[in-house]
Coordinates of C-alpha atoms in Angstrom, one line a residue:
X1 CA 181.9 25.2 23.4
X2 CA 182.4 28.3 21.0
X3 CA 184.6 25.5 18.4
X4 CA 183.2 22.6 16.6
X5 CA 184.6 19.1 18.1
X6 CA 182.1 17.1 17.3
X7 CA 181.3 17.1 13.7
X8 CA 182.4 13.9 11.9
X9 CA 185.1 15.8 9.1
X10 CA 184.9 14.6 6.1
X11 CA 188.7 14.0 4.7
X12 CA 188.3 11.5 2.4
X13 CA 189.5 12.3 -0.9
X14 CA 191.3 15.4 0.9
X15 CA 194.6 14.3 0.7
X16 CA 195.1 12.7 4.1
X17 CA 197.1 9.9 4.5
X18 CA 194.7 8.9 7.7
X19 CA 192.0 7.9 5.3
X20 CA 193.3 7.6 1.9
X21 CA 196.5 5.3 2.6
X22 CA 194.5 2.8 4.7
X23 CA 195.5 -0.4 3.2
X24 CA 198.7 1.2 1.9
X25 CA 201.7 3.1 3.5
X26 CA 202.1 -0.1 5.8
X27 CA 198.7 0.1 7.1
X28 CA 197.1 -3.9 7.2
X29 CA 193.9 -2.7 4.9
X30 CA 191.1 -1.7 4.5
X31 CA 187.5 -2.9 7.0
X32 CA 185.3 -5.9 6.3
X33 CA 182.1 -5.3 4.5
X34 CA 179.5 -3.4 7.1
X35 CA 182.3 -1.7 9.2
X36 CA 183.4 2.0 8.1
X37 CA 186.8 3.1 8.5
X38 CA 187.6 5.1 11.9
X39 CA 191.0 6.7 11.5
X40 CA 193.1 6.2 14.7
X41 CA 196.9 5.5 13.3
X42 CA 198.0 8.8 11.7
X43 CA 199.0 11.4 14.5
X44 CA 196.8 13.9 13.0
X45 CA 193.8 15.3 14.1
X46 CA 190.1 14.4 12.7
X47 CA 188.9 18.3 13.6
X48 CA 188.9 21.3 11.4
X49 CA 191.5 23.7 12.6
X50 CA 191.0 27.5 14.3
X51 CA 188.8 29.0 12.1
X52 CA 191.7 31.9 12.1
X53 CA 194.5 29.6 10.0
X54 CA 192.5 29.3 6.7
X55 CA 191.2 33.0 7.3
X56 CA 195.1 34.3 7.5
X57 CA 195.9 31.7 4.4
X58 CA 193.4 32.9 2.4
X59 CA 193.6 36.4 3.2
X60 CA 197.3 35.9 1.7
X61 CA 196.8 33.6 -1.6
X62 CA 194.0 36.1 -2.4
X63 CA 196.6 38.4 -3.1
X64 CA 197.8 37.0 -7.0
X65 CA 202.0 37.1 -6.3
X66 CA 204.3 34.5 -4.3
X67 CA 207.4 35.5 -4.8
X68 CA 210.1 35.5 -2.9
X69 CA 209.8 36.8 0.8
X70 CA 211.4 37.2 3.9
X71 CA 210.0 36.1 7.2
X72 CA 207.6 39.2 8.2
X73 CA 208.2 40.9 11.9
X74 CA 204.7 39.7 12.6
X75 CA 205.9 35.9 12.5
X76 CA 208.6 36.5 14.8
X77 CA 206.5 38.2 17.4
X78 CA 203.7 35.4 16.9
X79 CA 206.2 33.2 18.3
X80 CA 208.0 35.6 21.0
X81 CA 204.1 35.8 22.2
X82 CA 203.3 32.1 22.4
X83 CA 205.9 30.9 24.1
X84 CA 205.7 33.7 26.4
X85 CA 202.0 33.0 27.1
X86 CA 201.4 29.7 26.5
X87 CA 204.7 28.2 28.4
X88 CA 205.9 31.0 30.7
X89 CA 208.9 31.7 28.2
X90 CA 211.0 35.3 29.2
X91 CA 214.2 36.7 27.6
X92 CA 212.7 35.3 24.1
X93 CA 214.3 37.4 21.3
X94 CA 214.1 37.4 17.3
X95 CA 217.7 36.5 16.8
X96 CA 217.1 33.1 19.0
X97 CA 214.1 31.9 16.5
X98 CA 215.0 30.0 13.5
X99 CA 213.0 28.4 10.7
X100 CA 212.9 24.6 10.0
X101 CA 210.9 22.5 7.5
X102 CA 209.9 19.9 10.1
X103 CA 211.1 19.0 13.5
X104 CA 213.0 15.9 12.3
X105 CA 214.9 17.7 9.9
X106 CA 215.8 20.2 12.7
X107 CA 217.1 17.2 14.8
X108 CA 219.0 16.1 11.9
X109 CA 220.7 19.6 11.7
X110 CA 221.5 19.6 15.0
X111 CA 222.9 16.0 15.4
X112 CA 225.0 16.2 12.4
X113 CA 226.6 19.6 13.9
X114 CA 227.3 17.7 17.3
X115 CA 227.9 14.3 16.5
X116 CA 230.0 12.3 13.2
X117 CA 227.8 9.4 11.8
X118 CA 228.9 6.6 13.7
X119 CA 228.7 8.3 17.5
X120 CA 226.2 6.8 20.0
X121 CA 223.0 8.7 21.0
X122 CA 221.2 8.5 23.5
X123 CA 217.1 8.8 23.7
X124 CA 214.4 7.0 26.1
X125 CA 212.2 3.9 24.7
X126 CA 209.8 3.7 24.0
X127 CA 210.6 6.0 21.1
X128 CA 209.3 8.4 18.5
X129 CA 209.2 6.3 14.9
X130 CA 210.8 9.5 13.0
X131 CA 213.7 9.8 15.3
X132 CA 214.6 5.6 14.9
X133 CA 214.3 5.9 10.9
X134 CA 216.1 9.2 10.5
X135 CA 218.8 8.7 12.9
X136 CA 220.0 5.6 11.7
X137 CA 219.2 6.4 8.0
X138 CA 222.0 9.2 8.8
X139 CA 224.4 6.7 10.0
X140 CA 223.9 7.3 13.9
X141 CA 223.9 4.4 16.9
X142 CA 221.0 4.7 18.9
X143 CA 221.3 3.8 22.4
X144 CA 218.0 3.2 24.2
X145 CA 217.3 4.2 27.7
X146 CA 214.1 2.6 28.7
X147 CA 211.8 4.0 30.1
X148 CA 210.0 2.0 33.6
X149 CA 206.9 2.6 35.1
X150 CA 206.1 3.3 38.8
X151 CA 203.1 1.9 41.0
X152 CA 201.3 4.4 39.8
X153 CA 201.8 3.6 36.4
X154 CA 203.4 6.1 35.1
X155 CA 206.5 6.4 32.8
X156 CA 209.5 7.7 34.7
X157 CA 213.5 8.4 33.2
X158 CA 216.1 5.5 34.9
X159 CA 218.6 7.9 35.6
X160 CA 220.8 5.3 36.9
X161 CA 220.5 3.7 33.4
X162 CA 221.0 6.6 31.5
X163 CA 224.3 7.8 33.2
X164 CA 225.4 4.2 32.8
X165 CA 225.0 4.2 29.1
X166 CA 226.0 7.6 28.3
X167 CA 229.7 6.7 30.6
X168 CA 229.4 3.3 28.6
X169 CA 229.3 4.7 25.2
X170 CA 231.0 7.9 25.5
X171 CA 227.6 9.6 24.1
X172 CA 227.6 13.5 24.3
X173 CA 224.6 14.3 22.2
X174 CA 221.3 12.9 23.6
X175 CA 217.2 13.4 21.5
X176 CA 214.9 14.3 24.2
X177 CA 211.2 14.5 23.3
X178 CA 208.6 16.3 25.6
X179 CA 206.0 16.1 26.0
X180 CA 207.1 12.2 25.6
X181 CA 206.0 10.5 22.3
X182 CA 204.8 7.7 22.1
X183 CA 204.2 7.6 26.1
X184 CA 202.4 10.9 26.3
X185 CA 204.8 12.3 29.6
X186 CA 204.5 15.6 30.3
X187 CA 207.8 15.8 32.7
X188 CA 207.8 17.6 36.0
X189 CA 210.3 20.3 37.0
X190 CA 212.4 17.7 38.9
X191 CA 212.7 15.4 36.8
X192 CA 214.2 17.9 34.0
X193 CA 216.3 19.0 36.6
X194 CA 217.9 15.7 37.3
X195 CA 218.1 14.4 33.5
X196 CA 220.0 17.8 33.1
X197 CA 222.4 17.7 35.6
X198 CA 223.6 13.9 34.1
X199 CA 223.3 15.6 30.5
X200 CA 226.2 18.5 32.2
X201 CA 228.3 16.3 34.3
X202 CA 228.9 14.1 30.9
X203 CA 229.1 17.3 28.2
X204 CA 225.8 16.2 26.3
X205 CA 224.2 18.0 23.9
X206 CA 220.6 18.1 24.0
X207 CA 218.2 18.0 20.8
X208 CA 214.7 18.4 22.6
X209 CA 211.6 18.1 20.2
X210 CA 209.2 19.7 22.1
X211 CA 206.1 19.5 19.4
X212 CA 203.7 18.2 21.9
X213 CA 203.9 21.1 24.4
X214 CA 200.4 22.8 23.7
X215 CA 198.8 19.6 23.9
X216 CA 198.1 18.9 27.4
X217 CA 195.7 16.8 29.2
X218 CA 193.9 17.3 32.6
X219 CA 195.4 20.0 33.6
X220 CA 199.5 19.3 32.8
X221 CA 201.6 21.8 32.3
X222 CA 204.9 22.0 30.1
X223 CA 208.1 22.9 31.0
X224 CA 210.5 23.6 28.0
X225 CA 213.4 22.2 28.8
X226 CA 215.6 25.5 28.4
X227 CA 214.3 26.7 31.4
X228 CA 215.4 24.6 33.9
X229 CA 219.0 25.6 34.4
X230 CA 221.8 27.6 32.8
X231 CA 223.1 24.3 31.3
X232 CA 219.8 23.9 29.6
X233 CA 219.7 27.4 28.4
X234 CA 223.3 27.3 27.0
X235 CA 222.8 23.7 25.4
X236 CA 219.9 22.8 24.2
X237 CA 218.0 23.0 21.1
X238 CA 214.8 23.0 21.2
X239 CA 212.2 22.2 18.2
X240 CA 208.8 23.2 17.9
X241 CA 206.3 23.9 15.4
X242 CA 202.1 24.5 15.2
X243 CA 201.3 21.4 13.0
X244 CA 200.5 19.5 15.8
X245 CA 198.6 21.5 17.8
X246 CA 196.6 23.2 14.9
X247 CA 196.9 20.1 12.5
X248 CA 199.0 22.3 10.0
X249 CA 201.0 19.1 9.1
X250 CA 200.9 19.6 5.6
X251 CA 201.6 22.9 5.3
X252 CA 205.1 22.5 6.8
X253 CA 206.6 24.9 9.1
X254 CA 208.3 24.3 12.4
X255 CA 210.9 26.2 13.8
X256 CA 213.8 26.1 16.3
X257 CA 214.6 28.3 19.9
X258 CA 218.6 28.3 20.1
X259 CA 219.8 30.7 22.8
X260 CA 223.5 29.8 22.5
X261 CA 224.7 32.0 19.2
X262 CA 227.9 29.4 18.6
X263 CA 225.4 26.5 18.8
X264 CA 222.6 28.3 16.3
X265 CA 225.1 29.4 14.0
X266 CA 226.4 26.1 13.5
X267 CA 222.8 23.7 13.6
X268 CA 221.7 27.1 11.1
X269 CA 224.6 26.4 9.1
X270 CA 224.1 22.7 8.5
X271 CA 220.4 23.6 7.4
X272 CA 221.6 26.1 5.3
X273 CA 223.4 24.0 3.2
X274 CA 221.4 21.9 1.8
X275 CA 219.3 24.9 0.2
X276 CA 216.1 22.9 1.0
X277 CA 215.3 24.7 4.5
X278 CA 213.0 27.7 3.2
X279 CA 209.8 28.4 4.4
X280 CA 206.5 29.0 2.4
X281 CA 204.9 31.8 2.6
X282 CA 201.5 30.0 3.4
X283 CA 202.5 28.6 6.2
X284 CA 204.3 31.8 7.6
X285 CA 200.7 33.3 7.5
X286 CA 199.4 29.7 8.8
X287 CA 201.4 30.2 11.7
X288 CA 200.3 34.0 12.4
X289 CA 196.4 33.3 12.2
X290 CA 197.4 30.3 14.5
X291 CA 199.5 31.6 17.1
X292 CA 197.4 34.1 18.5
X293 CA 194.1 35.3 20.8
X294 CA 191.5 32.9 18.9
X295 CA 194.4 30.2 18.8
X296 CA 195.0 30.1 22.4
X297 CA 190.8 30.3 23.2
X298 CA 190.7 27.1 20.3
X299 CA 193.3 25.1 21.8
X300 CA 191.8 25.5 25.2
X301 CA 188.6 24.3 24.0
X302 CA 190.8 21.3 21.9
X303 CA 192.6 20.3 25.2
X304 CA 189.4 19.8 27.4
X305 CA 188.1 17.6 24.4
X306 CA 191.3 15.7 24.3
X307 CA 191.4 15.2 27.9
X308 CA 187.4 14.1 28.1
X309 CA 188.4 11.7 25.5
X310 CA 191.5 10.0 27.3
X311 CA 189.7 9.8 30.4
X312 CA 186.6 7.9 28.0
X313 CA 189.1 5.8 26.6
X314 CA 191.4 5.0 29.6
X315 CA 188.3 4.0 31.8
X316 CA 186.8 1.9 29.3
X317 CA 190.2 -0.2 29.2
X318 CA 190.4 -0.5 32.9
X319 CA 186.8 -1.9 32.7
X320 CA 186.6 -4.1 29.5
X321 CA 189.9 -4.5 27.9
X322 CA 191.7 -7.7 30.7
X323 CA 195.1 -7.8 29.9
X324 CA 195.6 -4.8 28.3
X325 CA 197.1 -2.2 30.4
X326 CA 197.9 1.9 29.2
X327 CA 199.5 4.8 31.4
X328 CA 197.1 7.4 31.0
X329 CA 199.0 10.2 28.9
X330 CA 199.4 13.3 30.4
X331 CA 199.7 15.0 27.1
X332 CA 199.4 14.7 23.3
X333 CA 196.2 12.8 21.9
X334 CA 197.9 9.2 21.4
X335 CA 197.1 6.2 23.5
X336 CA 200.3 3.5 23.6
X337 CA 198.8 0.0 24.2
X338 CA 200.6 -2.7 26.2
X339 CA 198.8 -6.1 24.9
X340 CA 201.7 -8.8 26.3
X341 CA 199.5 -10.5 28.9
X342 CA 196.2 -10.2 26.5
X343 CA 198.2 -11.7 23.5
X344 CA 199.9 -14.5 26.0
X345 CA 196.3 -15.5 27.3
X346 CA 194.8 -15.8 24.0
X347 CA 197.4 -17.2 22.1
X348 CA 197.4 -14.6 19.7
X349 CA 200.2 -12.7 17.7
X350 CA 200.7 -8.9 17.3
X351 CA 199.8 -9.3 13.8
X352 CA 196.6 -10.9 14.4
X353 CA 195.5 -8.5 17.0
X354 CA 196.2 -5.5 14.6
X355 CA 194.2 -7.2 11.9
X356 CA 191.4 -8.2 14.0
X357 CA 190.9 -4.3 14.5
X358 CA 191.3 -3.1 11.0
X359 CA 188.9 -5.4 10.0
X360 CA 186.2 -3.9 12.0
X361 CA 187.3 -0.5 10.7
X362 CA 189.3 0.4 13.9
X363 CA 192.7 1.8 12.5
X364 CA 195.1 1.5 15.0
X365 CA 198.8 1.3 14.6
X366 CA 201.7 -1.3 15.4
X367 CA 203.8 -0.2 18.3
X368 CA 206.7 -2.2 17.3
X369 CA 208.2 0.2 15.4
X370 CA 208.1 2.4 18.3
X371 CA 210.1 -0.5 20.5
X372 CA 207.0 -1.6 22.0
X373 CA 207.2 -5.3 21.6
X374 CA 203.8 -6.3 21.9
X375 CA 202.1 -2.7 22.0
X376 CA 199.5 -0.6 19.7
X377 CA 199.3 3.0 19.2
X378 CA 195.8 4.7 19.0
X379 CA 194.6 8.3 18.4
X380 CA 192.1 9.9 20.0
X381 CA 191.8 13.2 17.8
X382 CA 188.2 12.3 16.9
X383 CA 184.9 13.2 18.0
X384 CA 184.1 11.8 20.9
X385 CA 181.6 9.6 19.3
X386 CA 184.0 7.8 16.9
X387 CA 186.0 7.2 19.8
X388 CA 183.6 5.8 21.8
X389 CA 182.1 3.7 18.6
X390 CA 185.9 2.5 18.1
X391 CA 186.2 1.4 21.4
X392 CA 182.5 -1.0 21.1
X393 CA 183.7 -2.7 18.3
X394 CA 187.1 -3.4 20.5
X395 CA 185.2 -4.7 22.9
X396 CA 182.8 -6.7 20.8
X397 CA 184.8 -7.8 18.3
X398 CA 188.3 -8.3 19.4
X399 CA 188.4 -8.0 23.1
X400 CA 185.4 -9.8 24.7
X401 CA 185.9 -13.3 25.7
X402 CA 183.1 -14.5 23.0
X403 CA 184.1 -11.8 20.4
X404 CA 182.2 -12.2 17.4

């Protein structure tokens, strides 16, 4: 491979809450003596990004003035030719772009501008952390449509459920998220097709964080929810941003596609207000070394890693790990542990089980928060060899029958 995936990063010290805030920031702590940590609760990535971001950054702070700015033409059209490239995206126009300081902010935007706190929303469980906390922390009713796996193991929408509940609770704004988080479902045509036509028969609003779509595993393709019908098009807004895919997370810097001019000038409006929505200039120049030739070779590269990983990582589960069961993600890096029948058989609590990790320096994270009841979320963003050294101390130390 022309990009380094295999050299162990060194981040400690560096500001990352994946290795400094182990033992804070709700994390259980820090490993026993004779284990070193491996970072696998943070959804950020443990490689150095394109080498083209800190050239475009650096390129820009060289020059001794930050004032104030406007977003450069370049930025726009490093966007227009992304989506266009990467997802298939035509008709994509300056005016439909809009700047956001993170996704979740976005959604907050656009909920507030459809919704009074109070109202119902729908979304699918298992759900994203940051949509539970800042939905409800804005005064909103969540209203969980869970998802259910098929033989093949493999998350799929109840649309029976979902039209009940949105009839039920007279919902008309729904949070979508695809590629799913935690779950890792990339959705099909069809099934975007169907959860759109309930979304129109009811009037919903749809706020669809689509952060994940350049991570795709095994050969998955996205489909950006817009696309699938004029409905979509008309009522959807749709949230993306690079820090995911190029592990720009602290530099903030995500920004919104809104086709519909009466629904962007309102969610724009909301974001406006507070006089908190600007973007840096940093990560404008972030996003243009990011999104463009080397960026699309680099995450190319990224994704065959990722998926080499998931496939190490879901075999050796099927093989070692009795009573702990995972539908193989189709995209992002994160693995969603279902531990019920391994915690039943052993006697063991969630708690215990997360510690028992942590203390061999595996630093995995609790999946309740994500309304998985007895579940644990992992990342895989590593070198292969920390994964697969992660996964030996699992099966040594906390998963074998005579774990040590």
């Amino acid at each position: 491979m022309k990009y380094d995936f295999t050299s162990i990063l060194e981040r400690n010290g560096k500001d990352a809450i994946a290795l400094d805030g182990a033992g804070t920031k709700g994390a259980p702590g820090l490993p026993k003596e004779g284990f070193d940590f491996i970072p696998m609760w943070v959804a950020d990535m443990n490689f150095p990004t394109v080498p083209s971001v800190p050239e475009a950054v650096i390129r820009r702070a060289s020059h001794p003035a930050y004032g104030y700015f406007e977003p450069c033409e370049q930025y726009f059209r490093s966007i227009i030719s992304w989506q266009e490239q990467q997802h298939q995206v035509k008709g994509l126009q300056k005016e439909h772009i809009g700047y956001e300081n993170g996704v979740l902010g976005g959604v907050i935007s656009a909920l507030t501008s459809y919704a009074a706190p109070g109202d119902a929303v729908l979304l699918h469980s298992p759900v994203y952390i940051g949509f539970s906390q800042s939905i409800t922390q804005n005064g909103y009713r969540m209203v969980l449509s869970g998802l259910k796996k098929d033989s093949q193991n493999v998350y799929r929408m109840d649309y029976e459920d979902m039209e009940k509940k949105i009839k039920e609770n007279h919902i008309h704004v729904a949070v979508f998220c695809s590629p799913h988080n935690p779950s890792g479902r990339v959705w099909e045509r069809e099934e975007l097709e169907t959860a759109m036509e309930i979304f129109e028969k009811y009037e919903v609003t749809v706020i669809s964080d689509e952060i994940w779509s350049d991570i795709l595993l095994n050969g998955n393709i996205h489909i950006p929810v817009q696309s699938v019908s004029v409905y979509a098009r008309e009522h959807t807004a749709a949230f993306y941003a690079p820090s995911k895919t190029f592990n720009l997370a602290g530099l903030i810097g995500s920004y919104h596609i809104i086709y519909n001019r009466t629904m962007r000038d309102r969610i724009r409006s909301k974001g406006a207000k507070t006089h908190y929505n600007s973007m840096n200039v940093l990560s404008m120049h972030a996003l243009t070394g990011a999104y463009g030739e080397e960026g699309r070779e680099w995450v190319k590269e990224l994704c065959q890693v990722l998926s080499g990983n998931v496939n190490y990582a879901c075999d050796f589960i099927e093989k070692h790990f009795d009573g702990i069961s995972v539908s193989k993600p189709q995209g992002t890096y994160m693995l969603f542990l279902d531990c019920t029948d391994w915690c039943m058989k052993h006697g063991k609590t969630m708690d215990e089980l997360l510690r028992a990790g942590w203390d061999v320096g595996v630093g995995w994270q609790d999946g309740r928060p994500f309304y998985g009841p007895c579940h644990i979320r992992m990342n895989l963003a590593l070198p292969l060899t920390r994964v697969q050294e992660a996964f030996s101390r699992l099966n040594r130390y906390v998963f074998a029958e005579n774990a040590e």
